[in-house]
XYZ file of C-alpha atoms in Angstrom:
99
model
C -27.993 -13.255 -0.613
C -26.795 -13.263 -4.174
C -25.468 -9.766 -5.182
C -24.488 -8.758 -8.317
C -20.777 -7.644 -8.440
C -19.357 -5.808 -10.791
C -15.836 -6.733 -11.734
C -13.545 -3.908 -13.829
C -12.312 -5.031 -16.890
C -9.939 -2.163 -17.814
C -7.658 -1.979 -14.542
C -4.470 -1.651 -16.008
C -5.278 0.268 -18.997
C -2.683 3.066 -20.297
C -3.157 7.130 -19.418
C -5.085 8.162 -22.048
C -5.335 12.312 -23.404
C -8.949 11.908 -24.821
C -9.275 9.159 -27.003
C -5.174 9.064 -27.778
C -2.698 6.678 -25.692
C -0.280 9.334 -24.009
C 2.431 8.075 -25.487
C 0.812 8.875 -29.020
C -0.725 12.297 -27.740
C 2.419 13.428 -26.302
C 4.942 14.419 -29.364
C 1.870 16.472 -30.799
C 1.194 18.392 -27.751
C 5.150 18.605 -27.136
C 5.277 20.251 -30.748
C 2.086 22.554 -29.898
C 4.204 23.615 -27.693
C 7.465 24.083 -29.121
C 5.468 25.726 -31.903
C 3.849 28.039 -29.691
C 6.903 29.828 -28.410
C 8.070 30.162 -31.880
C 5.533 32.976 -32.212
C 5.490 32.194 -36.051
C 2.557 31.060 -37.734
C 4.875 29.019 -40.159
C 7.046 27.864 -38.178
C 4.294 26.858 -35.936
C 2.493 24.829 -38.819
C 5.695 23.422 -38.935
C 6.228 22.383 -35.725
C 2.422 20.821 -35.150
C 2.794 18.727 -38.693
C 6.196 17.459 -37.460
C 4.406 16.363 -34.210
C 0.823 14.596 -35.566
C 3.847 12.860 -38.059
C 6.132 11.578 -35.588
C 2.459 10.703 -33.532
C 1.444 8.939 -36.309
C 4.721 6.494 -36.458
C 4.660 6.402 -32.919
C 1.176 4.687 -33.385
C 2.082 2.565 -36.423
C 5.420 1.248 -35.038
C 2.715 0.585 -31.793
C 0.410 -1.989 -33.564
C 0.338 -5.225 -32.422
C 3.069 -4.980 -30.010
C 2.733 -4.687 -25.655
C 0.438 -1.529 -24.844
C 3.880 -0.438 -22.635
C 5.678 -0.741 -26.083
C 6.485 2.538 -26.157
C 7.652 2.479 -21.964
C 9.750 -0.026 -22.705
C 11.954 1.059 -25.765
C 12.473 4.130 -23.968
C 14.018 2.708 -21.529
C 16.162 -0.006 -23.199
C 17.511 3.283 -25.750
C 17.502 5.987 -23.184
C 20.755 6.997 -20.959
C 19.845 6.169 -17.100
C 19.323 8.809 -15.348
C 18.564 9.586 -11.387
C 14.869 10.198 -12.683
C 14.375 7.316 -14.712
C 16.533 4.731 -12.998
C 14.638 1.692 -11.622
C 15.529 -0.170 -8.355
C 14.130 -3.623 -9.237
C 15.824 -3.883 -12.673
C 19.042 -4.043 -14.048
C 20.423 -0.882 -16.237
C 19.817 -0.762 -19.963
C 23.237 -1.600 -20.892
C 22.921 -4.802 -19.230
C 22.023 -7.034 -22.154
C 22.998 -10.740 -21.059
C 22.301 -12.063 -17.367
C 23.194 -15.284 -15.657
C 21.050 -17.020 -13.752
């Protein structure tokens, strides 16, 4: 009556765009894009360096730290906003609590 079960180790991992954390992947696709409707071939260059460079801080300012780093400082630096805005948590410029 003994079954093997197989229990997930990787639940709660981050959204990943191939073998890049989103949050990494995202300012070079971003500038892909941006680039793109440039319709320059320099300024696209341009455009996609500035991207895998800010990608690569992104990913260096990432190490050791929480894998929702990234989550997180954007939303203790970012205006609220309708779309952002979370119900369970105070705002951003809330920095001292009691209680």
């Amino acid at each position: 009556m003994q079954a093997d079960t197989y229990i997930p180790r990787r639940l709660d991992d981050s959204w990943k765009i191939g073998f890049w954390d989103i949050d990494v992947a995202a300012p070079v696709l971003f500038m892909f894009f941006v680039g793109y409707l440039t319709s320059h071939k320099g300024a696209f260059a341009l455009c996609v360096a500035g991207g895998i460079a800010l990608s690569r801080w992104i990913a260096r300012l990432k190490v050791d730290k929480h894998p929702a780093f990234a989550t997180h400082w954007l939303y203790w630096h970012l205006p609220t906003s309708p779309a952002s805005s979370m119900q369970a948590t105070p705002p951003s410029h809330v920095r001292r609590m009691l209680g």
